[in-house]
mmCIF file of C-alpha atoms and ligand atoms in Angstrom:
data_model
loop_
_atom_site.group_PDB
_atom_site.id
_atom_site.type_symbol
_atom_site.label_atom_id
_atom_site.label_comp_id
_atom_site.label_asym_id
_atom_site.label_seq_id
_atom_site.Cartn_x
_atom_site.Cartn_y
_atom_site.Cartn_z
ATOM 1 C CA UNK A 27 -88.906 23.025 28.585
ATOM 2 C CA UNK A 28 -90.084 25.295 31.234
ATOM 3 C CA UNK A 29 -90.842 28.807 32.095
ATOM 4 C CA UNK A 30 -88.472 31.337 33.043
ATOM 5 C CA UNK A 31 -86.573 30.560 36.557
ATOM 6 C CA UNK A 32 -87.590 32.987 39.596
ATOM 7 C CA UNK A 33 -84.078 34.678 39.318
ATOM 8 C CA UNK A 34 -84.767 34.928 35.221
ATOM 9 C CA UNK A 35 -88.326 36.429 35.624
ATOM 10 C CA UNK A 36 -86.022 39.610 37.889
ATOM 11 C CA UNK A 37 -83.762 39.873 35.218
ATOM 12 C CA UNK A 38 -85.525 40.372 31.567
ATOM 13 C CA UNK A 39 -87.443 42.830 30.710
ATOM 14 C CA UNK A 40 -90.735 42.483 32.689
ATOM 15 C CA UNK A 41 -92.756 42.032 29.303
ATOM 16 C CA UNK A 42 -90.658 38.857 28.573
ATOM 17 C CA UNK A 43 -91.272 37.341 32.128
ATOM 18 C CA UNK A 44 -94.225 34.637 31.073
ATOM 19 C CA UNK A 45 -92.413 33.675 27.928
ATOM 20 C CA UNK A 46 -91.463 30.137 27.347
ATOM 21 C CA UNK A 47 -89.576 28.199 25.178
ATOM 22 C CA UNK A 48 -92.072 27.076 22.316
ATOM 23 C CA UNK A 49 -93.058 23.561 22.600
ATOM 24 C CA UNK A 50 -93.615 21.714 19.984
ATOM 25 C CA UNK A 51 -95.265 18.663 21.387
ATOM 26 C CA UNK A 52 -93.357 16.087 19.534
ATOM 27 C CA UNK A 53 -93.557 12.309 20.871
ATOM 28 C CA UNK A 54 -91.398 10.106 18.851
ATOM 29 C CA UNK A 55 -93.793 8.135 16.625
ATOM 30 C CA UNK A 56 -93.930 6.149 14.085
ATOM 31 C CA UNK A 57 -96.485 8.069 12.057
ATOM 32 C CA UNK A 58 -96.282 12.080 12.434
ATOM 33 C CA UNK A 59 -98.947 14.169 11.021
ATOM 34 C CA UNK A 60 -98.581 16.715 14.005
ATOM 35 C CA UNK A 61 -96.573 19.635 12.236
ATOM 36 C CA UNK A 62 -97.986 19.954 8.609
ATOM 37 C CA UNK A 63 -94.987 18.789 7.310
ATOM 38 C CA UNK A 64 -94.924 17.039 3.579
ATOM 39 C CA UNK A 65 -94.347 13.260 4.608
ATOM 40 C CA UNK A 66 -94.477 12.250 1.049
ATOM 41 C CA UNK A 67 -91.199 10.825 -0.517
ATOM 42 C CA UNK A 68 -89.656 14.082 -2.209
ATOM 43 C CA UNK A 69 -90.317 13.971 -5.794
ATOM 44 C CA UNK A 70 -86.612 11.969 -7.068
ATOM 45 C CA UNK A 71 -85.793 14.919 -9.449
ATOM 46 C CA UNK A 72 -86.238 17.352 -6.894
ATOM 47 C CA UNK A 73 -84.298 15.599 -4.501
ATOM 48 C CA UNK A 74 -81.039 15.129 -6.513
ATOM 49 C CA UNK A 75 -81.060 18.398 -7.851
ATOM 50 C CA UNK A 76 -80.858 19.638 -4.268
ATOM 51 C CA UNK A 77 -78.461 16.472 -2.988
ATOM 52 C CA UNK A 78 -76.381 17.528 -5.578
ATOM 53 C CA UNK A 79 -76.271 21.622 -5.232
ATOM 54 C CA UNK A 80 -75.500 20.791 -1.494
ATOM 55 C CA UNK A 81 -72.539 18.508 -2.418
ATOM 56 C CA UNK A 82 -70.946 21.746 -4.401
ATOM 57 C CA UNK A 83 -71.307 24.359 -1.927
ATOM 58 C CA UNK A 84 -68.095 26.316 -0.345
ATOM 59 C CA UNK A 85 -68.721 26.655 2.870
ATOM 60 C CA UNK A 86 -65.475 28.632 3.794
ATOM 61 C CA UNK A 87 -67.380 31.518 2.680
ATOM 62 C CA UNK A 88 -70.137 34.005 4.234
ATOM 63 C CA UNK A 89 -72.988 33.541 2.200
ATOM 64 C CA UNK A 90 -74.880 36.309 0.183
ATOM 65 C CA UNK A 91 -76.577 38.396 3.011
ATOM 66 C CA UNK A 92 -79.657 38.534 0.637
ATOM 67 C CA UNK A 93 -79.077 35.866 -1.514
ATOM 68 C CA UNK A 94 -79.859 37.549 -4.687
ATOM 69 C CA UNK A 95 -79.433 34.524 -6.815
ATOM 70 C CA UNK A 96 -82.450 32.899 -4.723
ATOM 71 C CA UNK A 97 -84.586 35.979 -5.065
ATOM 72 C CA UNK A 98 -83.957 36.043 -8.831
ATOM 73 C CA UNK A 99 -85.360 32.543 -8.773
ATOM 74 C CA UNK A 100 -88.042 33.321 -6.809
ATOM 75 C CA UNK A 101 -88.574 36.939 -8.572
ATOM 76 C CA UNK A 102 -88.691 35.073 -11.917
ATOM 77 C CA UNK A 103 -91.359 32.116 -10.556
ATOM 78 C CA UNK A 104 -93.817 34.816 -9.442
ATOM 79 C CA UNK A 105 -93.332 37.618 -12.058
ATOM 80 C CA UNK A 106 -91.976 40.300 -9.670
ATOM 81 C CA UNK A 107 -88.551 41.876 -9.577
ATOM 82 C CA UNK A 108 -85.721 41.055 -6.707
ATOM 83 C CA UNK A 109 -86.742 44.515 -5.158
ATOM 84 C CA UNK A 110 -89.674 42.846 -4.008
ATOM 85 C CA UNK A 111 -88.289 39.501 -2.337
ATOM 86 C CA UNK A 112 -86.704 38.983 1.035
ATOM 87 C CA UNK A 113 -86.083 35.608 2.085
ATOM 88 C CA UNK A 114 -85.775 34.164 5.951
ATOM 89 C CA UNK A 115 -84.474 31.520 8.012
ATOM 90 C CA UNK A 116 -88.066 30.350 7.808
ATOM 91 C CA UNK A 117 -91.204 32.019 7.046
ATOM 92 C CA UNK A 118 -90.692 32.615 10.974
ATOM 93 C CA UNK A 119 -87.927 34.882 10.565
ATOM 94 C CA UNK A 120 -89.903 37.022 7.794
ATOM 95 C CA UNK A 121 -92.824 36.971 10.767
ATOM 96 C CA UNK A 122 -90.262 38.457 13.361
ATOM 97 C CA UNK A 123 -89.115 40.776 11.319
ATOM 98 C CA UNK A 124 -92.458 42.296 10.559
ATOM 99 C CA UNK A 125 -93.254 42.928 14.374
ATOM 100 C CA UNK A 126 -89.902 44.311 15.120
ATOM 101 C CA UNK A 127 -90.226 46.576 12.171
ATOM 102 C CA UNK A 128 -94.017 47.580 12.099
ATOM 103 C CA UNK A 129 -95.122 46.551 15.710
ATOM 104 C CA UNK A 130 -94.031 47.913 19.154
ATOM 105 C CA UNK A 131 -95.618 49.781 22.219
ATOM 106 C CA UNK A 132 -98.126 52.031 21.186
ATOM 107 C CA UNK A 133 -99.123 49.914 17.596
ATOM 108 C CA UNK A 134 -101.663 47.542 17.303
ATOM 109 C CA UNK A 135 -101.517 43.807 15.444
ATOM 110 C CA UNK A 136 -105.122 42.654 14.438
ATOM 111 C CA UNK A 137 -105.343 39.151 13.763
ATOM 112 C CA UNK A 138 -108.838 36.603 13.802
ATOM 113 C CA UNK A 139 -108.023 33.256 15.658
ATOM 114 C CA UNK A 140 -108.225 30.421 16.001
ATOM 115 C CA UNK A 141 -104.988 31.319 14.068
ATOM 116 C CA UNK A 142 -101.134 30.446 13.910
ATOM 117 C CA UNK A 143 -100.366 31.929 17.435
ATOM 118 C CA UNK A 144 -96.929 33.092 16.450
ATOM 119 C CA UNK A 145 -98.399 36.538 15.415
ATOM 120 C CA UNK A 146 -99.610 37.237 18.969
ATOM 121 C CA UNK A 147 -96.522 35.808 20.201
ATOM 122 C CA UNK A 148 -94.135 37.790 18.328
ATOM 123 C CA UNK A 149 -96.423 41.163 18.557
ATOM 124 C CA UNK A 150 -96.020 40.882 22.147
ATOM 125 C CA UNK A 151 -92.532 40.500 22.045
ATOM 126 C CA UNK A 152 -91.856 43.759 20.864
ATOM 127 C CA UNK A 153 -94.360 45.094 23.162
ATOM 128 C CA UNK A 154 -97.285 45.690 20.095
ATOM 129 C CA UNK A 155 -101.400 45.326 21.190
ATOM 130 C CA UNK A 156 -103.416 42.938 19.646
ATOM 131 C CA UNK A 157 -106.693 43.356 18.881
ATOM 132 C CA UNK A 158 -108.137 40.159 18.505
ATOM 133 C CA UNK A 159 -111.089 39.491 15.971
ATOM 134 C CA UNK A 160 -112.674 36.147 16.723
ATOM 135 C CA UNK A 161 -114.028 33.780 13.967
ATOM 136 C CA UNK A 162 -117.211 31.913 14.023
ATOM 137 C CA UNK A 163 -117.155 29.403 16.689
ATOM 138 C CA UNK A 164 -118.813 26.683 14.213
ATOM 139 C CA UNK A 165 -117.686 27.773 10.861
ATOM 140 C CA UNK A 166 -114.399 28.994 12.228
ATOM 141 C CA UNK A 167 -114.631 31.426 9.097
ATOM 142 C CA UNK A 168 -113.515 35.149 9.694
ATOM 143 C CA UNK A 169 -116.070 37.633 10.385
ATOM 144 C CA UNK A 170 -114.902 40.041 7.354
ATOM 145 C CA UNK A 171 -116.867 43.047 8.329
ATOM 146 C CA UNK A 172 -115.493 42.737 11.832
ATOM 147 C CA UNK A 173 -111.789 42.534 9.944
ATOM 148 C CA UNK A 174 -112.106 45.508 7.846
ATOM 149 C CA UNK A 175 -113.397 47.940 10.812
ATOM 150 C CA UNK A 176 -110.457 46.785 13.021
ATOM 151 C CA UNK A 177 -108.239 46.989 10.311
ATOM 152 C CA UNK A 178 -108.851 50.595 9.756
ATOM 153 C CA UNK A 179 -107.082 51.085 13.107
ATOM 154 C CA UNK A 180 -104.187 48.848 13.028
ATOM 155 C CA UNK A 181 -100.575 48.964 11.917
ATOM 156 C CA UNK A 182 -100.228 45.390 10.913
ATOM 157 C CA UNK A 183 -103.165 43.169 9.828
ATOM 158 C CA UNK A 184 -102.393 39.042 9.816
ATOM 159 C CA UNK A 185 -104.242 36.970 8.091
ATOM 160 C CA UNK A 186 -103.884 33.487 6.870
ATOM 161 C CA UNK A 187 -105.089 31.651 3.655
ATOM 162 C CA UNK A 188 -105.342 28.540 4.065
ATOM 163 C CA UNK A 189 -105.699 29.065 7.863
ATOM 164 C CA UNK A 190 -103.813 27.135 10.685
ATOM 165 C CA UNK A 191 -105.306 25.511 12.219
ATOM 166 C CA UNK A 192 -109.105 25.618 10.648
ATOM 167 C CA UNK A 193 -107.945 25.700 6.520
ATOM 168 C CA UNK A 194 -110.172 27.561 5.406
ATOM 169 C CA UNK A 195 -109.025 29.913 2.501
ATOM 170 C CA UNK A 196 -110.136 34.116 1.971
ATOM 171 C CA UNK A 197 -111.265 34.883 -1.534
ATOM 172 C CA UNK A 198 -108.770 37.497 -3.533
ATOM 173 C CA UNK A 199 -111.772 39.683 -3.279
ATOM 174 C CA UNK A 200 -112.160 39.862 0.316
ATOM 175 C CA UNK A 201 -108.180 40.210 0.654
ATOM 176 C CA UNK A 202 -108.906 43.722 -1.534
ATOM 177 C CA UNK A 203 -111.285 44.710 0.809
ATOM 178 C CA UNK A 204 -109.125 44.764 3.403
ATOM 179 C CA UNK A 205 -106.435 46.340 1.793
ATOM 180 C CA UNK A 206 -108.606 49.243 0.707
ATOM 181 C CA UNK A 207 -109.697 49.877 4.060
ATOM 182 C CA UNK A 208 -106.396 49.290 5.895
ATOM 183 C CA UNK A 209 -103.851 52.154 5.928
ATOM 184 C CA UNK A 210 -101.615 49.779 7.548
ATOM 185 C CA UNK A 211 -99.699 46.704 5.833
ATOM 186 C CA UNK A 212 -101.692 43.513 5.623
ATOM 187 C CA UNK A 213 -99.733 40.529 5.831
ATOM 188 C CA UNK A 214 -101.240 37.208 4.157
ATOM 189 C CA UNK A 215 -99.872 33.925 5.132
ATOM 190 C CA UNK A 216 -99.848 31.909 2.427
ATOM 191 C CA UNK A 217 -97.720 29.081 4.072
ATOM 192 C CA UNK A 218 -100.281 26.790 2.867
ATOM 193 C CA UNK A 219 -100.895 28.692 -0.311
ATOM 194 C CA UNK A 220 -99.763 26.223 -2.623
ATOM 195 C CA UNK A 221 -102.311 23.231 -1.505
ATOM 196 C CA UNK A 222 -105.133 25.808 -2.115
ATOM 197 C CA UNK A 223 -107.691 26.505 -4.936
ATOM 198 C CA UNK A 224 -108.174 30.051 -4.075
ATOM 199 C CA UNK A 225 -105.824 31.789 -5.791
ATOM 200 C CA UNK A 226 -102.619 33.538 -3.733
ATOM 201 C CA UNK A 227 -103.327 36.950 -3.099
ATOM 202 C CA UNK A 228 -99.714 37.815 -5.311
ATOM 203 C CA UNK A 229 -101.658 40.206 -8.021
ATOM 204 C CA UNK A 230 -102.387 42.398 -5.551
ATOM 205 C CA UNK A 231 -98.963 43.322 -5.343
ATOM 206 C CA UNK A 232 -99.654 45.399 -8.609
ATOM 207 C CA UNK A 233 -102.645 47.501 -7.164
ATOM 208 C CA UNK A 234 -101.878 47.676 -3.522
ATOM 209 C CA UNK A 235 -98.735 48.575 -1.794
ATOM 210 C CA UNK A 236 -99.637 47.588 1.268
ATOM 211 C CA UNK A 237 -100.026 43.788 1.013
ATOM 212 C CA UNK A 238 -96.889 41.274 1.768
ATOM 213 C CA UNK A 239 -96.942 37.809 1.387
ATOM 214 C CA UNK A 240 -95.311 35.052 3.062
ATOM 215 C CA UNK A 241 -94.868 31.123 1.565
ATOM 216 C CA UNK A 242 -92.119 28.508 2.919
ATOM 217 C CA UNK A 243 -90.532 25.832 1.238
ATOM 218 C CA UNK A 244 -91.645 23.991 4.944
ATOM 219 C CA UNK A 245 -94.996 23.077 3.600
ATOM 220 C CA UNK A 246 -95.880 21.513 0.267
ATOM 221 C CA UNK A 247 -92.294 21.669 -0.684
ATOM 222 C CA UNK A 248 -91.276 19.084 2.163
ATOM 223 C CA UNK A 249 -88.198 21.179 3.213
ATOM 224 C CA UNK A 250 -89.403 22.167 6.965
ATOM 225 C CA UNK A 251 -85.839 21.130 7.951
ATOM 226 C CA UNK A 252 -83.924 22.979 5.561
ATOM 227 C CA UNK A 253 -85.332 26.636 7.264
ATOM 228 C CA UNK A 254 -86.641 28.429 4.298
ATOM 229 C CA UNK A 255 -89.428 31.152 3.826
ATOM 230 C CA UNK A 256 -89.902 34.168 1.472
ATOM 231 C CA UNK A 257 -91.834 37.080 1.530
ATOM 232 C CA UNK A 258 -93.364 38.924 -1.269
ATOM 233 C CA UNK A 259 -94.147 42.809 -0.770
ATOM 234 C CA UNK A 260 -93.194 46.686 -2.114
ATOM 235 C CA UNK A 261 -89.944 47.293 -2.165
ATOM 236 C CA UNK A 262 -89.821 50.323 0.165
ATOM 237 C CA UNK A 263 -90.885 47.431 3.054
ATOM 238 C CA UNK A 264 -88.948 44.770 1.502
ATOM 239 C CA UNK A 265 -86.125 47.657 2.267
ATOM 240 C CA UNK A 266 -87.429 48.256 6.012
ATOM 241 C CA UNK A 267 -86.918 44.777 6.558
ATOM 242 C CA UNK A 268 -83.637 43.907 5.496
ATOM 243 C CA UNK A 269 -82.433 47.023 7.431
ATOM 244 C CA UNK A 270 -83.107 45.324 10.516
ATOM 245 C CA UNK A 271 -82.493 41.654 9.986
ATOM 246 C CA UNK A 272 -79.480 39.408 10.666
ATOM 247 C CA UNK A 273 -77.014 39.991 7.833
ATOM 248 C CA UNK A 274 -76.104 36.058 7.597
ATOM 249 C CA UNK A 275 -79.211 34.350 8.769
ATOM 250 C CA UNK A 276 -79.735 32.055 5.679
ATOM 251 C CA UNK A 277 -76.432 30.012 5.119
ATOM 252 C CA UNK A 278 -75.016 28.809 1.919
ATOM 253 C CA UNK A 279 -76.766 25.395 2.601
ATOM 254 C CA UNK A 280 -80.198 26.914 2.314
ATOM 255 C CA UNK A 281 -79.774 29.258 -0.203
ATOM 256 C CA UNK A 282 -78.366 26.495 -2.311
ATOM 257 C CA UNK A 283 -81.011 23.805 -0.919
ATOM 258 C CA UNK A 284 -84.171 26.481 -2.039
ATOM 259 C CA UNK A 285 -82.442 27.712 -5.151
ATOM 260 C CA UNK A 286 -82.735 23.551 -6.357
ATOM 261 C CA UNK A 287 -85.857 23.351 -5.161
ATOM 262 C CA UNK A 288 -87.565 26.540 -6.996
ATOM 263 C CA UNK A 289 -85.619 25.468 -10.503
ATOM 264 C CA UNK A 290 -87.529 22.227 -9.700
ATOM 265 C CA UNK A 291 -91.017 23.142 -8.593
ATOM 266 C CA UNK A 292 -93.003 21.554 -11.292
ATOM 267 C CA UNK A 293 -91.803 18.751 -9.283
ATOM 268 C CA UNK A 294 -93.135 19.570 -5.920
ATOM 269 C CA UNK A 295 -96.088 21.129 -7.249
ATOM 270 C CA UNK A 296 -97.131 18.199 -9.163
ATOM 271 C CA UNK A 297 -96.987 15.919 -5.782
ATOM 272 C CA UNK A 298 -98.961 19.243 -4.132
ATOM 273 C CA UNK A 299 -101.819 18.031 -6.340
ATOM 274 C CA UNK A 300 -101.504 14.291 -5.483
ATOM 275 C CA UNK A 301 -101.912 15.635 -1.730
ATOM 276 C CA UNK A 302 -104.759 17.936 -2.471
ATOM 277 C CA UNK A 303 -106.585 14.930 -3.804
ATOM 278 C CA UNK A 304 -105.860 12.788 -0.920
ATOM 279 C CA UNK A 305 -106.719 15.238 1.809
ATOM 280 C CA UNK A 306 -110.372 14.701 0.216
ATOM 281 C CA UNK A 307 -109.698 11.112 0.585
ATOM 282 C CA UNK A 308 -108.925 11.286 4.448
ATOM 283 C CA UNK A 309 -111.634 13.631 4.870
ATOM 284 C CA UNK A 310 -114.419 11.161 3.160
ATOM 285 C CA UNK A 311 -112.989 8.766 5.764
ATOM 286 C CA UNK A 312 -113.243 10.752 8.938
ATOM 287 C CA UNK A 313 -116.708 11.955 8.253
ATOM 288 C CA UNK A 314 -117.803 8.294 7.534
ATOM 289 C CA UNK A 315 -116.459 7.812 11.407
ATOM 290 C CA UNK A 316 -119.587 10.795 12.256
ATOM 291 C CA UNK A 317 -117.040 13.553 13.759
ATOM 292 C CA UNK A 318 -116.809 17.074 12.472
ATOM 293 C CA UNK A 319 -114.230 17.559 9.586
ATOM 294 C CA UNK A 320 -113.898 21.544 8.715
ATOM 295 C CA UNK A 321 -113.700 21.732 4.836
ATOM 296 C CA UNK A 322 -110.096 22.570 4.231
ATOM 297 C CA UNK A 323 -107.542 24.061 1.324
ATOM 298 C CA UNK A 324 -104.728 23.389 3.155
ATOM 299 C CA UNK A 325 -102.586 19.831 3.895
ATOM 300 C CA UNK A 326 -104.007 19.365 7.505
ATOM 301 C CA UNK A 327 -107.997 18.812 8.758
ATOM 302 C CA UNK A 328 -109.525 20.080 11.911
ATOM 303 C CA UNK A 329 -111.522 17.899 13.407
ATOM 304 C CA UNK A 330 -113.766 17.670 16.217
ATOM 305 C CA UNK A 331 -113.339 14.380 18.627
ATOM 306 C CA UNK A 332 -115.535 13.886 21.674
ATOM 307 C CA UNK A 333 -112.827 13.658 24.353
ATOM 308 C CA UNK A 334 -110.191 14.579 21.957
ATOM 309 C CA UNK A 335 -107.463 15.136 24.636
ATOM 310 C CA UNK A 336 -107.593 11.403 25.783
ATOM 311 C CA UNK A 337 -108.134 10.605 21.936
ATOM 312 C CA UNK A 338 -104.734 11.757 20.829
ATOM 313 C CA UNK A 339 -102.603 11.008 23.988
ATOM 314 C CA UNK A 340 -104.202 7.080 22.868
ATOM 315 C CA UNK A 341 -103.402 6.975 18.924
ATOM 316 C CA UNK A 342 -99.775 8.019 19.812
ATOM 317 C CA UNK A 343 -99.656 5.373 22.843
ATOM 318 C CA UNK A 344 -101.484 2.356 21.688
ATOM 319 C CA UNK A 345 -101.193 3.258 17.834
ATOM 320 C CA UNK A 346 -97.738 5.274 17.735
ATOM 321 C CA UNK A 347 -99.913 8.356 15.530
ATOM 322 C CA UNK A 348 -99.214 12.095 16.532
ATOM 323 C CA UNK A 349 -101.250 14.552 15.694
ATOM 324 C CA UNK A 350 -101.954 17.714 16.979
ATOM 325 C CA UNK A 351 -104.101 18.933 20.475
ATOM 326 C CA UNK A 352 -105.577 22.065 20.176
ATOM 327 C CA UNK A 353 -108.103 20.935 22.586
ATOM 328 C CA UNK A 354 -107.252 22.881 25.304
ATOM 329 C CA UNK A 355 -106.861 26.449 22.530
ATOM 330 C CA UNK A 356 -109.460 29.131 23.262
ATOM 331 C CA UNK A 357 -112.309 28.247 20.550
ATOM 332 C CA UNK A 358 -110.738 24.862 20.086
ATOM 333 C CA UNK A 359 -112.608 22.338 22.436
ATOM 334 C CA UNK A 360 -112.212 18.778 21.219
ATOM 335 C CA UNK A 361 -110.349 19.835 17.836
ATOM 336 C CA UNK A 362 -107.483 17.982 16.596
ATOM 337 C CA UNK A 363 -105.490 18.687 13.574
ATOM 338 C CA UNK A 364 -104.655 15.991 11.528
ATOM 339 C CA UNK A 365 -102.156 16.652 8.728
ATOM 340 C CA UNK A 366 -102.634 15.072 5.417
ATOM 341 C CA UNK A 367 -99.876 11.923 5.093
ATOM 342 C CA UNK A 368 -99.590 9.205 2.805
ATOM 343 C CA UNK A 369 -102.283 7.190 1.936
ATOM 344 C CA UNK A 370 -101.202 4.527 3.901
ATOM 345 C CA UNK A 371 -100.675 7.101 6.666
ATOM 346 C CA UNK A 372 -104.070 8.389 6.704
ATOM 347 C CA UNK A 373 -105.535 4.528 6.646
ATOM 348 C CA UNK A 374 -103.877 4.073 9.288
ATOM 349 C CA UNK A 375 -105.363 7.054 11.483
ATOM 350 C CA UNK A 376 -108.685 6.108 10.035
ATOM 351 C CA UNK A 377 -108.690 2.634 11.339
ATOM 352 C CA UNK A 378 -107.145 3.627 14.495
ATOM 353 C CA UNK A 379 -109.982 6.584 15.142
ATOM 354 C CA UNK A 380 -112.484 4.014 14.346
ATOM 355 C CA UNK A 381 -111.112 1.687 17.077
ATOM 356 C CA UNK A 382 -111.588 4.809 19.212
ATOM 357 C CA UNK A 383 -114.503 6.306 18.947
ATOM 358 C CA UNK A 384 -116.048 2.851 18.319
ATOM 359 C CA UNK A 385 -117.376 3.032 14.824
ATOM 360 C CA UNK A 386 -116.560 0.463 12.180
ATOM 361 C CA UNK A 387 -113.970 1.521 9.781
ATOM 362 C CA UNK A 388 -115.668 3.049 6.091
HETATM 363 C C1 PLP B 430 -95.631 26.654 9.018
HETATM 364 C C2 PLP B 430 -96.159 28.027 8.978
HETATM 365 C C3 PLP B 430 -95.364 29.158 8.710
HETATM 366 C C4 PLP B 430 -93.895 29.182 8.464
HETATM 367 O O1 PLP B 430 -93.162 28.119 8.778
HETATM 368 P P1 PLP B 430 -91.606 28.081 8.549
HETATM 369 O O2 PLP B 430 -91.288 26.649 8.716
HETATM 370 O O3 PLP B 430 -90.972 28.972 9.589
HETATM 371 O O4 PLP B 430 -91.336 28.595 7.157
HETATM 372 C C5 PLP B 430 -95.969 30.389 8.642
HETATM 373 N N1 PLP B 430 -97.265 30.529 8.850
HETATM 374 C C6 PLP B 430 -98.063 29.490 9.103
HETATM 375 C C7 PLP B 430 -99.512 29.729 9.290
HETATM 376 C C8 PLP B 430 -97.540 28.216 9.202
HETATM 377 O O5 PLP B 430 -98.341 27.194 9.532
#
């Protein structure tokens, strides 16, 4: 899709006049490790439970604007109350809804990219500055002193553990930090929370009340298409929040869909580990090809491909593989993010990587 028409560009607000219609980049292929999905088979408990809760649902009714019975679930899993659960059509929703309630002209959004650009994308939106903290262009780990001195201005802090798209994770301790110095709220993505060994920054819900964080059933629960996100924070926000968001944005099919899926977890989370194991796996196997793999706690890999634009437009033409380009992203050059798939999955983009940087396959 394109930019906004000549005639459009009069008409909106003048903020909104370079705004686009987000792209994902999807090619049909027959391997897809472009969007961090789960392409695992869903566990067959899992599955059923949530076949069959769909099978049941009225759908003559409105559903639950908050969808208490969810949030119970989800209250119960991570040893809060309801108070402090709101959940979204998609972690994206939950993201909105922070900018529109905490951002706007006059606020400021720090964030340290190469991150998930929907932050700056949303902040702008609503017309909120963002004050940009760079990570380190060969690490591509946050520079935390950097982070806490910005903070200390800001309304909203972002940050994301595991990252997207580098995957690195931020130690509980460092999360404190930041939340000590901060008087404004600090949002942690944990979209990716579940494939990590660092620990979700959830305890700090007791000590702090200005931390919220966000997970998704998109990621490690393999439910991208069912549209379901949660976020975890004080009540009084929690409050702010549903004040201004869509009474019926989650419908009955999601609500039920997530409320299988969390009475399930052990199910999900048992596969996470299975992934977590072969990420390693497909990392061994790209470093044996000599390119840069960034250590990651997440389901995806940066990597670093000489002449990665020409790289991926060939695995998805001659090898019908998509992954991700952020070669042409500011700190990016030559990365591509791979997303962990099934072993035979990842073999495949091995073998075809070898064939195209010209190294014999490990
Ligand atoms: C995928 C993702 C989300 C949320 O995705 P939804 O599908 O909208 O739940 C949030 N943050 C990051 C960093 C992500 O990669």
């Amino acid at each position: 899709m394109a930019g906004l028409s000549e005639r459009m560009r009069q008409m909106v607000r003048p903020e909104l006049k370079d705004f686009e219609p987000y792209d994902p980049a999807f090619v049909p292929c027959d391997i897809n490790l472009s969007a961090n999905e789960n392409t695992w088979p869903a566990p067959a408990g899992l599955s059923a439970a949530v076949r069959e809760a769909l099978a049941t649902v009225p759908l003559n009714r409105y559903p639950d604007p908050l969808a208490n019975e969810l949030r119970d679930a989800i209250a119960a899993w991570h040893g809060v109350e309801r108070e402090n659960v709101l959940v979204g059509d998609g972690g994206d929703e939950l993201l909105f809804l922070l900018f529109l309630a905490f951002g706007g002209p006059g606020r400021v959004l720090v964030d340290c990219p190469p991150s998930f650009t929907v932050y700056g994308l949303y902040a702008s939106m609503v017309g909120t500055t963002v004050e940009q903290v760079w990570r380190d262009p060969e690490t591509m780990l946050p520079d935390l002193e950097a982070l806490v001195d910005a903070g200390r201005r800001a309304d909203l802090v972002a940050v994301t553990s595991p990252n997207n798209p580098t995957g690195d994770a931020i130690a509980r301790g460092d999360i404190e930090r930041l939340l000590d110095a901060c008087p404004g709220l600090v949002l942690v993505d944990e979209a990716y929370g579940e494939f990590s060994e660092a620990g979700t920054a959830l305890p700090l819900l007791r000590t702090h009340d200005n931390v919220v964080v966000l997970h998704t059933l998109s990621k490690a629960f393999g439910m991208a298409g069912v549209r379901l996100g949660y976020l975890l924070g004080p009540a009084d926000v929690i409050d702010a929040l549903s004040a201004v968001r869509q009474p019926y944005s989650v419908g009955v099919l999601p609500q039920a869909a997530a409320l299988a899926a969390v009475e399930h977890r052990d199910d999900a989370l048992a596969q996470v580990a299975a992934i977590r194991e072969e990420r390693e796996r497909l990392r061994a196997g790209l470093l044996g090809l000599g390119l840069t793999v960034w250590p990651s706690d997440a389901n995806f890999l940066l990597v670093r491909v000489p002449g990665a634009h020409e790289v991926r437009a060939r695995l998805a033409t001659d090898f019908s593989i998509l992954v991700r380009d952020f070669s042409q992203a500011p700190g990016l050059a030559d990365c591509l993010r791979i997303t962990v798939g099934t072993p035979a999955e990842d073999d495949a983009v091995i073998r075809a990587l070898a064939a195209l940087v010209g190294k014999e396959c490990p």
